[in-house]
Coordinates of C-alpha atoms in Angstrom, one line a residue:
Chain A
L1 CA 12.2 -5.7 5.2
A2 CA 11.4 -9.3 4.0
K3 CA 11.4 -9.7 0.3
T4 CA 8.3 -11.4 -1.2
T5 CA 8.1 -13.1 -4.7
Q6 CA 5.2 -13.7 -6.4
P7 CA 4.0 -14.6 -10.1
I8 CA 4.2 -11.9 -12.2
S9 CA 0.8 -12.3 -13.9
M10 CA -2.2 -15.2 -13.8
D11 CA -5.4 -15.6 -15.9
S12 CA -8.6 -16.9 -14.9
Y13 CA -12.3 -17.3 -15.8
E14 CA -15.2 -16.4 -14.3
G15 CA -16.5 -18.5 -11.3
Q16 CA -12.8 -20.3 -11.0
E17 CA -11.0 -20.1 -8.0
V18 CA -7.8 -18.4 -7.8
N19 CA -4.7 -19.4 -5.9
I20 CA -1.8 -16.7 -5.5
T21 CA 1.3 -18.1 -4.0
C22 CA 4.1 -15.8 -2.4
S23 CA 7.3 -16.5 -1.1
H24 CA 8.8 -14.7 1.9
N25 CA 11.8 -16.8 2.8
N26 CA 13.2 -14.1 5.3
I27 CA 10.2 -13.6 7.3
A28 CA 10.6 -12.6 10.6
T29 CA 8.9 -14.1 14.0
N30 CA 6.8 -10.7 14.5
D31 CA 5.9 -10.2 10.6
Y32 CA 2.5 -10.6 9.9
I33 CA 1.3 -11.6 6.0
T34 CA -1.2 -9.0 4.3
W35 CA -2.7 -9.1 0.8
Y36 CA -3.8 -6.3 -0.9
Q37 CA -5.9 -5.4 -3.8
Q38 CA -5.2 -2.5 -6.3
F39 CA -7.1 -1.3 -9.2
P40 CA -5.9 1.5 -12.0
S41 CA -5.5 4.7 -10.5
Q42 CA -6.7 3.8 -6.9
G43 CA -5.1 3.0 -3.5
P44 CA -4.6 -0.7 -2.7
R45 CA -7.7 -2.4 -0.8
F46 CA -6.7 -4.7 2.5
I47 CA -7.9 -8.1 1.4
I48 CA -6.9 -10.2 4.1
Q49 CA -4.0 -10.8 7.2
G50 CA -2.5 -13.6 8.7
Y51 CA 0.1 -14.6 10.9
K52 CA 0.1 -18.6 10.5
T53 CA -2.4 -21.4 9.7
K54 CA -5.2 -20.3 8.1
V55 CA -7.2 -17.1 7.6
T56 CA -10.7 -16.5 6.1
N57 CA -12.9 -13.6 5.6
E58 CA -15.7 -12.8 3.5
V59 CA -13.8 -12.3 0.4
A60 CA -10.6 -14.5 0.6
S61 CA -8.7 -17.3 2.6
L62 CA -5.4 -17.2 3.5
F63 CA -3.0 -20.0 3.9
I64 CA 0.5 -19.9 5.6
P65 CA 2.5 -23.3 6.3
A66 CA 4.0 -24.0 9.5
D67 CA 7.4 -22.6 8.6
R68 CA 5.7 -19.3 7.4
K69 CA 8.1 -19.1 4.3
S70 CA 5.0 -18.9 1.8
S71 CA 1.8 -17.7 1.7
T72 CA -1.4 -18.7 -0.4
L73 CA -4.3 -16.4 -1.1
S74 CA -7.1 -17.9 -2.4
L75 CA -10.2 -16.0 -4.3
P76 CA -13.2 -18.1 -4.3
R77 CA -15.4 -17.9 -7.5
V78 CA -13.6 -14.9 -8.9
S79 CA -15.9 -12.4 -11.3
L80 CA -14.7 -10.1 -13.5
S81 CA -14.4 -7.3 -11.1
D82 CA -11.4 -8.7 -9.5
T83 CA -9.2 -8.3 -12.2
A84 CA -6.6 -6.2 -10.7
V85 CA -2.8 -6.5 -9.3
Y86 CA -2.8 -8.3 -5.8
Y87 CA 0.1 -7.4 -3.7
C88 CA 1.7 -9.9 -0.8
L89 CA 3.3 -8.1 1.7
V90 CA 5.1 -8.8 5.0
G91 CA 5.0 -5.8 7.4
D92 CA 8.2 -5.5 9.7
A93 CA 6.8 -5.5 13.2
S94 CA 10.1 -3.8 14.3
N95 CA 9.7 -0.6 11.9
D96 CA 6.5 1.0 12.2
Y97 CA 5.1 -1.9 10.2
K98 CA 6.7 -0.6 7.3
L99 CA 5.5 -2.5 4.2
S100 CA 7.7 -3.0 1.1
F101 CA 5.9 -3.3 -2.2
G102 CA 6.7 -6.4 -4.6
A103 CA 5.5 -6.2 -8.2
G104 CA 2.3 -7.7 -7.4
T105 CA 0.3 -10.1 -9.5
T106 CA -1.7 -8.9 -12.2
V107 CA -4.9 -11.4 -12.2
T108 CA -6.8 -11.1 -15.1
V109 CA -10.3 -12.5 -14.8
R110 CA -12.1 -13.3 -18.5
A111 CA -15.6 -14.1 -19.3
Chain B
G1 CA -14.4 0.3 8.3
A2 CA -11.5 2.9 8.5
V3 CA -11.4 5.3 5.8
V4 CA -8.6 7.3 4.7
S5 CA -8.8 10.3 2.4
Q6 CA -6.5 12.4 0.0
H7 CA -6.8 16.0 -1.2
P8 CA -7.0 16.9 -4.0
S9 CA -7.8 13.6 -5.9
W10 CA -5.5 15.2 -8.9
V11 CA -3.6 18.3 -9.2
I12 CA -1.9 20.1 -12.5
C13 CA 0.7 22.4 -11.5
K14 CA 3.6 24.5 -13.3
S15 CA 7.2 23.5 -13.2
G16 CA 8.7 25.0 -10.0
T17 CA 6.0 25.7 -8.0
S18 CA 5.1 23.8 -4.7
V19 CA 2.1 21.6 -4.3
K20 CA 0.3 20.2 -1.1
I21 CA -1.4 17.1 -1.0
E22 CA -3.4 16.3 2.5
C23 CA -4.1 12.4 3.7
R24 CA -6.6 12.4 6.5
S25 CA -7.7 9.4 8.6
L26 CA -11.5 10.1 8.7
D27 CA -12.8 7.6 11.6
F28 CA -9.5 6.8 13.5
Q29 CA -6.7 8.1 15.2
A30 CA -3.5 7.4 13.0
T31 CA 0.0 7.2 15.1
T32 CA 1.5 6.4 11.8
M33 CA 1.5 7.7 8.5
F34 CA 3.2 6.3 5.3
W35 CA 3.6 8.3 1.7
Y36 CA 3.9 6.3 -1.5
R37 CA 4.7 7.1 -4.9
Q38 CA 3.7 4.8 -7.4
F39 CA 4.8 5.6 -11.5
P40 CA 2.7 4.1 -14.4
K41 CA 2.9 0.7 -14.3
Q42 CA 5.2 0.2 -11.5
S43 CA 4.4 -0.8 -8.0
L44 CA 4.3 1.4 -4.7
M45 CA 7.6 2.9 -3.7
L46 CA 7.6 3.9 0.2
M47 CA 8.8 7.3 0.1
A48 CA 8.4 8.0 4.4
T49 CA 7.0 7.2 7.5
S50 CA 5.7 10.0 9.6
N51 CA 4.6 9.5 13.3
E52 CA 2.6 12.4 14.6
G53 CA 4.5 15.2 16.4
S54 CA 8.2 14.1 15.2
K55 CA 9.9 14.5 12.0
A56 CA 9.3 12.0 9.2
T57 CA 11.9 9.2 8.5
Y58 CA 12.7 9.2 4.7
E59 CA 13.4 6.2 2.5
Q60 CA 17.1 6.0 1.0
G61 CA 17.3 8.2 -2.4
V62 CA 14.1 10.4 -1.3
E63 CA 15.0 14.2 -0.9
K64 CA 13.7 15.3 2.3
D65 CA 14.0 19.2 1.2
K66 CA 11.9 18.4 -2.0
F67 CA 9.4 16.2 -0.4
L68 CA 8.2 18.1 2.7
I69 CA 5.9 15.9 5.2
N70 CA 4.2 17.1 8.2
H71 CA 2.3 15.1 10.7
A72 CA 0.6 17.6 12.9
S73 CA -2.3 15.8 14.2
L74 CA -3.5 12.3 14.9
T75 CA -5.5 12.8 11.7
L76 CA -3.8 14.5 9.0
S77 CA -0.5 14.4 7.4
T78 CA 0.9 16.4 4.3
L79 CA 3.2 16.0 1.8
T80 CA 4.6 19.1 0.0
V81 CA 6.4 18.7 -3.0
T82 CA 8.6 21.7 -3.3
S83 CA 9.8 22.9 -7.0
A84 CA 8.1 20.3 -8.6
H85 CA 9.4 19.3 -12.2
P86 CA 8.0 17.1 -14.8
E87 CA 9.9 14.0 -13.4
D88 CA 8.0 14.6 -10.0
S89 CA 4.6 13.4 -11.6
S90 CA 3.0 10.6 -10.7
F91 CA 0.6 8.6 -8.2
Y92 CA 1.0 9.5 -4.5
I93 CA -0.6 7.4 -2.1
C94 CA -0.9 7.5 1.6
S95 CA -1.8 5.0 4.3
A96 CA -2.3 5.2 7.8
R97 CA -1.8 2.9 10.4
D98 CA -4.4 2.5 13.5
G99 CA -2.4 2.8 16.6
Q100 CA -5.1 0.6 18.4
V101 CA -4.7 -2.2 15.6
S102 CA -1.0 -2.2 15.3
Y103 CA -0.4 -3.8 12.0
E104 CA -3.0 -2.8 9.8
Q105 CA -2.7 -0.2 7.2
Y106 CA -5.8 1.6 5.4
F107 CA -4.7 3.4 2.2
G108 CA -6.0 6.7 0.7
P109 CA -7.2 7.0 -2.7
G110 CA -4.2 8.7 -4.2
T111 CA -3.3 11.8 -5.8
R112 CA -2.4 12.1 -9.7
L113 CA 0.4 15.1 -9.5
T114 CA 1.0 16.2 -13.0
V115 CA 3.9 18.9 -13.3
T116 CA 4.0 20.6 -16.4

């Protein structure tokens, strides 16, 4: 499983854009990059997934450079309810798409 | 969207007893289900992978005789913690992969197990 590295924590204020960069130097050709959000005592919630370039949905954007060795999750105009732990994961396409969770990034949004 | 449920949401049991946790995919067929464990302030740790109709594959260090996993149908997987001890107290989370959308996993809400 490709290992991921992301900042332990980030602080932001309401209305700002939050960008979390994750490095995954050993990503394999068939691997996808997925980001999850987790609130305390809840299961992770899918945010966004991509393979290359840029993906955007109603809650976030995911930027993946050509070499795919890193990715950046962009959360536009965060609110207090976006305070959570965000995990960057690389799915192992050759192994049932198993996910290996790293420490995640604790994002704290302040008023 | 795809929904995964877990039952119970929390359980308290006495040391030495067994506890069964159910994981269900409500609106899709889950060819693969995963079980994770999460201790306070820590990340999720993958325990095992189960494919419908076959034996589960356990991660290194996870005792297969203690954590029994059954994936008897495309919508149900169960995790049984046998002879539970206080150190098994944790947050257990399952996820399910929709075979039609091969790479996306949907997570259940988790089950809080407390062993006294």
